[in-house]
PDB file of C-alpha atoms in Angstrom:
ATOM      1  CA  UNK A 640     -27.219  -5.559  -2.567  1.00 35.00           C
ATOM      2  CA  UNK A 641     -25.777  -6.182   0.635  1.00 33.00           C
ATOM      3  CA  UNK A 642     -21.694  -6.990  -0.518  1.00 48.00           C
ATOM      4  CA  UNK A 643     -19.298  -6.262   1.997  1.00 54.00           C
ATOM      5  CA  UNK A 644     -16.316  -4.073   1.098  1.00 60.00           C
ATOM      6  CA  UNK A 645     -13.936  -3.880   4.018  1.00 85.00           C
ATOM      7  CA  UNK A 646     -12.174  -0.203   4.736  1.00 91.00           C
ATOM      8  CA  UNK A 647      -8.401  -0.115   4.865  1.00 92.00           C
ATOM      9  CA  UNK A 648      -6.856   0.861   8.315  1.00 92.00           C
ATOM     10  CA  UNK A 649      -3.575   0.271   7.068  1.00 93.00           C
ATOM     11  CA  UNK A 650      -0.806  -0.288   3.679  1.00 94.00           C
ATOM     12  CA  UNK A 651       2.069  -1.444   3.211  1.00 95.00           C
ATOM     13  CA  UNK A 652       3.854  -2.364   0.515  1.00 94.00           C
ATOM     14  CA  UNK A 653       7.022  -4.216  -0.137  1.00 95.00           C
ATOM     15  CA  UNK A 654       9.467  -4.162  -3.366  1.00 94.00           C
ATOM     16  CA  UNK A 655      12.396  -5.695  -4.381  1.00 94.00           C
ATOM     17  CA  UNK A 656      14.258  -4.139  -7.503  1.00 91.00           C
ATOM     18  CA  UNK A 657      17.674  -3.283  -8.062  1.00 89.00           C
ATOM     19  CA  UNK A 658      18.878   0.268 -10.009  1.00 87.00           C
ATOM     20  CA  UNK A 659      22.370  -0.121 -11.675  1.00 82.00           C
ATOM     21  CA  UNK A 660      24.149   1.912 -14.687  1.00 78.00           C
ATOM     22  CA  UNK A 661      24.209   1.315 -18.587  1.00 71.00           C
ATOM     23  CA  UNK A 662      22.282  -2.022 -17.755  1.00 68.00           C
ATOM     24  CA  UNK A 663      18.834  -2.688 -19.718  1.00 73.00           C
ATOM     25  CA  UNK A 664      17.892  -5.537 -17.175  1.00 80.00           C
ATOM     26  CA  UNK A 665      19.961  -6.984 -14.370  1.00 83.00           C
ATOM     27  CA  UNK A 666      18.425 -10.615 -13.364  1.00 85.00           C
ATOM     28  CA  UNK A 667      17.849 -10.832  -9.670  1.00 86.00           C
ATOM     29  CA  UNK A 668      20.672 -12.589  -8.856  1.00 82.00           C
ATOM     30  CA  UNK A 669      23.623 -11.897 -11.524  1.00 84.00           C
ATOM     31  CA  UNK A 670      26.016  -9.126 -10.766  1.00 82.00           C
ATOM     32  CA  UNK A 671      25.111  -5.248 -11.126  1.00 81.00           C
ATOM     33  CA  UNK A 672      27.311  -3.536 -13.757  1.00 77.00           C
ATOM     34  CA  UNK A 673      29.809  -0.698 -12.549  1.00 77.00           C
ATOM     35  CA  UNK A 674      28.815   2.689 -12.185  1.00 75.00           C
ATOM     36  CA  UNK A 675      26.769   5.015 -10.539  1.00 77.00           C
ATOM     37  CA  UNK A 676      23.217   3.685 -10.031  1.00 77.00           C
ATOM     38  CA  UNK A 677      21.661   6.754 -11.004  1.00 80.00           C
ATOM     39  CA  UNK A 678      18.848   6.807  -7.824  1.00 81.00           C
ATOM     40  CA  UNK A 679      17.061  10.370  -8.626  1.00 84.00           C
ATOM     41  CA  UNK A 680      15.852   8.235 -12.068  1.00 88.00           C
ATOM     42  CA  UNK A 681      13.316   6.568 -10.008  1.00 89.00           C
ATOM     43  CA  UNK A 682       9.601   6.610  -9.590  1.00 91.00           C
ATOM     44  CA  UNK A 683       7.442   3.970  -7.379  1.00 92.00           C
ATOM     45  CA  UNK A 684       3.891   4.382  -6.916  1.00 94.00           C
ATOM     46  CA  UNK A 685       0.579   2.603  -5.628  1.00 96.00           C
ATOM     47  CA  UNK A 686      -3.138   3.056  -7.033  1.00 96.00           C
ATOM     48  CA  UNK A 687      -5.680   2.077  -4.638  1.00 96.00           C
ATOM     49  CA  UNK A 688      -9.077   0.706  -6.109  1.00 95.00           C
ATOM     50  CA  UNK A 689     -10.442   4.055  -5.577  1.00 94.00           C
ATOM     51  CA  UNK A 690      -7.985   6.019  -8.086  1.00 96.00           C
ATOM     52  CA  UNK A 691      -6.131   7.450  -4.946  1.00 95.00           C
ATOM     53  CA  UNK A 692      -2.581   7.129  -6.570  1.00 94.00           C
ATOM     54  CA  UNK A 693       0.578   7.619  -3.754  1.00 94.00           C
ATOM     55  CA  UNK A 694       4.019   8.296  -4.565  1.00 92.00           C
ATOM     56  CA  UNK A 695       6.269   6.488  -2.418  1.00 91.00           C
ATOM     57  CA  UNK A 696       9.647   7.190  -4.200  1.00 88.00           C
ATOM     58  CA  UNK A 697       9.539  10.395  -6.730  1.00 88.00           C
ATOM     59  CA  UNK A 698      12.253  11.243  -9.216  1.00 88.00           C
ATOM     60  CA  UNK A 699      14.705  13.110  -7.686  1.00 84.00           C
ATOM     61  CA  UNK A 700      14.420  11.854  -4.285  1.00 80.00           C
ATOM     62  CA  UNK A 701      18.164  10.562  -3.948  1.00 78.00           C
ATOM     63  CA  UNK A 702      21.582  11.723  -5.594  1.00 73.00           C
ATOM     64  CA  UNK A 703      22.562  11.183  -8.709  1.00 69.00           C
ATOM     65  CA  UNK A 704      25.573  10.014  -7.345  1.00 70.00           C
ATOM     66  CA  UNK A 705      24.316   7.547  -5.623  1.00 69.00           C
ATOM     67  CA  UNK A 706      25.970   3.964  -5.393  1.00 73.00           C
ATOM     68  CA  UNK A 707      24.424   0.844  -7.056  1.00 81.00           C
ATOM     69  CA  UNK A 708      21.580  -0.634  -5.205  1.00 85.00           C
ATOM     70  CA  UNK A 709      19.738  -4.479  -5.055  1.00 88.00           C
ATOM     71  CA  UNK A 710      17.018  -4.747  -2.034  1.00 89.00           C
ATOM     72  CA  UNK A 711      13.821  -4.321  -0.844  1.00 92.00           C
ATOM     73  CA  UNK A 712      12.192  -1.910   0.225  1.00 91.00           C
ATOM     74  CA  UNK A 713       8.850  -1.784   2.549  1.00 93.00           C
ATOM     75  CA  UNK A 714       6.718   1.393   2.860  1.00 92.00           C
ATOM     76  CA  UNK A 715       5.169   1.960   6.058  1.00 93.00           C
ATOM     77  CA  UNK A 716       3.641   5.138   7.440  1.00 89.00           C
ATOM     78  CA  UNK A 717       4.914   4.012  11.626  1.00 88.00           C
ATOM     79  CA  UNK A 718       7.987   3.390  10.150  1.00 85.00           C
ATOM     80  CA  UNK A 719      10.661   5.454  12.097  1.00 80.00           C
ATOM     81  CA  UNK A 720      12.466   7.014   8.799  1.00 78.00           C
ATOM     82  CA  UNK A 721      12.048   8.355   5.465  1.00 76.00           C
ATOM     83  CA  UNK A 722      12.980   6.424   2.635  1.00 69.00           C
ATOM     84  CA  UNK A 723      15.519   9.076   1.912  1.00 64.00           C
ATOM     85  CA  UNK A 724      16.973   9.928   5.598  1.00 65.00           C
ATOM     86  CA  UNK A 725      20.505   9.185   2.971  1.00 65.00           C
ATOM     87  CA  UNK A 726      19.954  11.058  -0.030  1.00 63.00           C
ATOM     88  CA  UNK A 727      22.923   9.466  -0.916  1.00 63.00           C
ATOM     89  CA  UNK A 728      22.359   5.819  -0.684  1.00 72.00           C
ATOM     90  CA  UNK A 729      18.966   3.753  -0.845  1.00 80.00           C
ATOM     91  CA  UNK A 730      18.897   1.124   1.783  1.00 82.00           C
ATOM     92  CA  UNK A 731      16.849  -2.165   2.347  1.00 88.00           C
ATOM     93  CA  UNK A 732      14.626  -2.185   5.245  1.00 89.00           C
ATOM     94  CA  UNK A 733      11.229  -0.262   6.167  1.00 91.00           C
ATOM     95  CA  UNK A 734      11.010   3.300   5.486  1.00 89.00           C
ATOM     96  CA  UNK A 735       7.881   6.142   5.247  1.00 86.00           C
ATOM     97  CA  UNK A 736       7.342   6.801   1.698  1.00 87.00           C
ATOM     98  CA  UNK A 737       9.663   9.780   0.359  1.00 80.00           C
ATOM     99  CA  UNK A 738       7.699  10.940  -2.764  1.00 70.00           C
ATOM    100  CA  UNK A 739       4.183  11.895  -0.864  1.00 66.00           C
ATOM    101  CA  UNK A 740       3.887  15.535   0.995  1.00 63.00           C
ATOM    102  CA  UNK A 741      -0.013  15.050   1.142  1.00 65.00           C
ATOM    103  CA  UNK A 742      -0.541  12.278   3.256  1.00 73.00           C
ATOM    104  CA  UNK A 743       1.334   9.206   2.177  1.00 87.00           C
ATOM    105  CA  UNK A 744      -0.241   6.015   2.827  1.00 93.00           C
ATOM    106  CA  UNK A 745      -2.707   7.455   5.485  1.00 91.00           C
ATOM    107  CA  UNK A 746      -4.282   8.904   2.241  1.00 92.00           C
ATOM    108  CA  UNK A 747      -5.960   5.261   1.451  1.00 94.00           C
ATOM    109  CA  UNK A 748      -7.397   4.909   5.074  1.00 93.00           C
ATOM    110  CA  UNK A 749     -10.600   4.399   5.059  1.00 92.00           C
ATOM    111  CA  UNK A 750     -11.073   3.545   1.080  1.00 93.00           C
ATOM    112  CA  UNK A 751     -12.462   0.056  -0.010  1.00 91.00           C
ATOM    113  CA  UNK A 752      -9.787  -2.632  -0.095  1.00 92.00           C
ATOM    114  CA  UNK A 753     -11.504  -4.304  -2.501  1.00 91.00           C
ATOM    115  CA  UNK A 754     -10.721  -4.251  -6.306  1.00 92.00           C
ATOM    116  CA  UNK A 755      -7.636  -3.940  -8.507  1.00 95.00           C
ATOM    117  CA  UNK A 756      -4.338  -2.458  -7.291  1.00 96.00           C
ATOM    118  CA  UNK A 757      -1.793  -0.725  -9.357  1.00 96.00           C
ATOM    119  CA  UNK A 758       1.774  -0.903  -8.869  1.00 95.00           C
ATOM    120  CA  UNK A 759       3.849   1.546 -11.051  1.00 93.00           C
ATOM    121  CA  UNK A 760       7.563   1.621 -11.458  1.00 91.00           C
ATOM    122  CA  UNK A 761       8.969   4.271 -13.598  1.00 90.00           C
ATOM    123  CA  UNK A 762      12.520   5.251 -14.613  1.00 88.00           C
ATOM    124  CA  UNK A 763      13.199   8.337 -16.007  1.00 87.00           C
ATOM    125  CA  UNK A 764      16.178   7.084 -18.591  1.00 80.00           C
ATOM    126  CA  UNK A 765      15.974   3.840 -20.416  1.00 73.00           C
ATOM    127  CA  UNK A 766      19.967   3.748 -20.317  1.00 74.00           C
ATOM    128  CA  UNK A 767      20.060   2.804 -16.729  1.00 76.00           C
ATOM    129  CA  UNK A 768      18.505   0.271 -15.736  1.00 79.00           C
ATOM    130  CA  UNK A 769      15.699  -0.113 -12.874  1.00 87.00           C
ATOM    131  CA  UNK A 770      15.103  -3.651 -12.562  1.00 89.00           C
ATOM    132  CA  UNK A 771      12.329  -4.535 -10.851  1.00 92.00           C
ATOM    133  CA  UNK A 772      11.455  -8.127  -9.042  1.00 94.00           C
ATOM    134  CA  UNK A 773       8.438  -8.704  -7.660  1.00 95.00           C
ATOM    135  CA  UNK A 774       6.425  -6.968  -4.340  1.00 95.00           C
ATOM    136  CA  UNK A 775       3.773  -7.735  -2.043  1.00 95.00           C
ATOM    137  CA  UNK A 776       0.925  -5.685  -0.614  1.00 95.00           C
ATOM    138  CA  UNK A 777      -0.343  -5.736   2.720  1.00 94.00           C
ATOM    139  CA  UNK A 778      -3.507  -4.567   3.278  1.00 93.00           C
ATOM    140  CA  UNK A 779      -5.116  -4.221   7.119  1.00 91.00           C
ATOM    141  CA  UNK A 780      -9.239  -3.421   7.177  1.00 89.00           C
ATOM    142  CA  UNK A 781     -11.872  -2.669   9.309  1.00 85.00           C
ATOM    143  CA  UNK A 782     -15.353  -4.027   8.913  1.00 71.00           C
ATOM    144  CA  UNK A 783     -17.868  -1.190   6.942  1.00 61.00           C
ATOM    145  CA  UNK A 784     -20.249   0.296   9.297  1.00 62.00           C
ATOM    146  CA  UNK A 785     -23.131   0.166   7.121  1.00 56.00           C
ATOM    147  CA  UNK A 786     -22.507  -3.681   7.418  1.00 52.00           C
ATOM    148  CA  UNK A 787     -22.221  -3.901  11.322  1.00 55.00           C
ATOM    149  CA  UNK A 788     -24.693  -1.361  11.650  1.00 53.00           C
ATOM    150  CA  UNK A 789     -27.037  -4.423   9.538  1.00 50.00           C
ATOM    151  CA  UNK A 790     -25.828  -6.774  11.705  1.00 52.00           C
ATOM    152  CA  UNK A 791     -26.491  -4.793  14.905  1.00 54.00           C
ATOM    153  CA  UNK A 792     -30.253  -4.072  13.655  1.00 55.00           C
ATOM    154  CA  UNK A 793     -31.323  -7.643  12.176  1.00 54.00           C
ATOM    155  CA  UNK A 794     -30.049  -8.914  15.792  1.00 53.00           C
ATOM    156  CA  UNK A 795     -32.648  -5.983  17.534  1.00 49.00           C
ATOM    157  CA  UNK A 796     -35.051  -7.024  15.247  1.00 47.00           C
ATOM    158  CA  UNK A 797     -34.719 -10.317  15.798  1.00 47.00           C
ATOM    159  CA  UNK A 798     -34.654 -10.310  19.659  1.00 45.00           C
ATOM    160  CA  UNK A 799     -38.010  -8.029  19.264  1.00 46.00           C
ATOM    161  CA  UNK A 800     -39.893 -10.478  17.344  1.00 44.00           C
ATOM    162  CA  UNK A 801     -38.788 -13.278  19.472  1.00 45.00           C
ATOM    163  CA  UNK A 802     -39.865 -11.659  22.716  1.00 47.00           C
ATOM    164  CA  UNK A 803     -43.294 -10.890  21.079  1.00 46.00           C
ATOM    165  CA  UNK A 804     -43.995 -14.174  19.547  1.00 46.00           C
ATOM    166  CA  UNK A 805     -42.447 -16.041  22.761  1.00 48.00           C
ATOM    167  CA  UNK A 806     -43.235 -13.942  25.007  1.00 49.00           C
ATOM    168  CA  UNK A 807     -47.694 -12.943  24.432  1.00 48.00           C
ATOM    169  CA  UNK A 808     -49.556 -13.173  28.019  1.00 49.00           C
ATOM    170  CA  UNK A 809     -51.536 -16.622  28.752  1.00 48.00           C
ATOM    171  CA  UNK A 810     -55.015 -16.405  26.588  1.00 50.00           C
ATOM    172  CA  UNK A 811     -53.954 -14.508  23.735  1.00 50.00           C
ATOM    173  CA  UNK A 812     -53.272 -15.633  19.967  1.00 46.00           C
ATOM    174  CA  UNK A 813     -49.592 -16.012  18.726  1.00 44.00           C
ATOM    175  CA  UNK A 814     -48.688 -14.626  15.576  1.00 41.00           C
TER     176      UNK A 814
END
């Protein structure tokens, strides 16, 4: 079997949720409730296909005192900051995860891209609502050697037997 399973180079991922207090759901575009937002109540985390599971946000990451918050949020290992350069405020925009010490995202480089993705989102109190809307994956790969290495050696071959068949001296039997 000869599939092709492209390695990852690079991940990003991309969520949009909002946190707010004493809400069960807030829909994405009605009004948060007052109160604190409760931030350090939030988990995020990404499964690869391979089981490698990544903690981009973990609970206790930001304040408790920590102001409402409606955005999205994009995890990217170049990005300048950490998620939680404000331990006092989530922001929208593109951050390094904040929830990883081994590795972050780099951790999935060179895994298969191929299969099923998990996307968790955890909060640690049901009282407070963590509303979450919807996110998108971006996943960069590089070919599998084994399958350019097979593409590399069928060529060889290829240009061998070609040269031999093409190529015999006058007098002497083709293949």
């Amino acid at each position: 079997d000869f599939s092709f399973s492209p390695f990852i180079k690079d991940v990003n991922l991309s969520v949009t949720f909002a946190k707010s207090d004493n809400d069960s759901f807030v829909a994405e575009g009605a009004a948060l409730g007052p109160g604190q937002a409760w931030l350090d109540e939030i988990q995020l985390r990404l499964t690869s296909p391979s089981g490698t599971t990544i903690t981009l946000i973990e609970f206790g990451s930001f304040d408790s005192d920590a102001d409402r918050f409606r955005g999205s949020v994009t995890f990217d290992e170049s990005a300048a900051q950490a998620g939680d350069s404000d331990p006092f405020q989530l922001m929208s925009g593109t951050f390094r995860p904040v929830g990883d010490a081994s590795g972050g995202l780099e951790r999935l480089n060179g895994e298969s891209a191929v299969g099923e993705w998990t996307r968790s989102v955890a909060d640690s109190l049901a009282e407070d609502g963590l509303s979450f809307y919807r996110a998108s994956l971006q996943v960069q790969t590089v070919p599998a050697p084994a399958a350019i290495w097979l593409i590399l050696a069928t060529g060889a071959v290829g240009l061998f037997v070609r040269r031999r068949v093409c190529g015999q001296p006058s007098g002497q039997a083709g293949y």
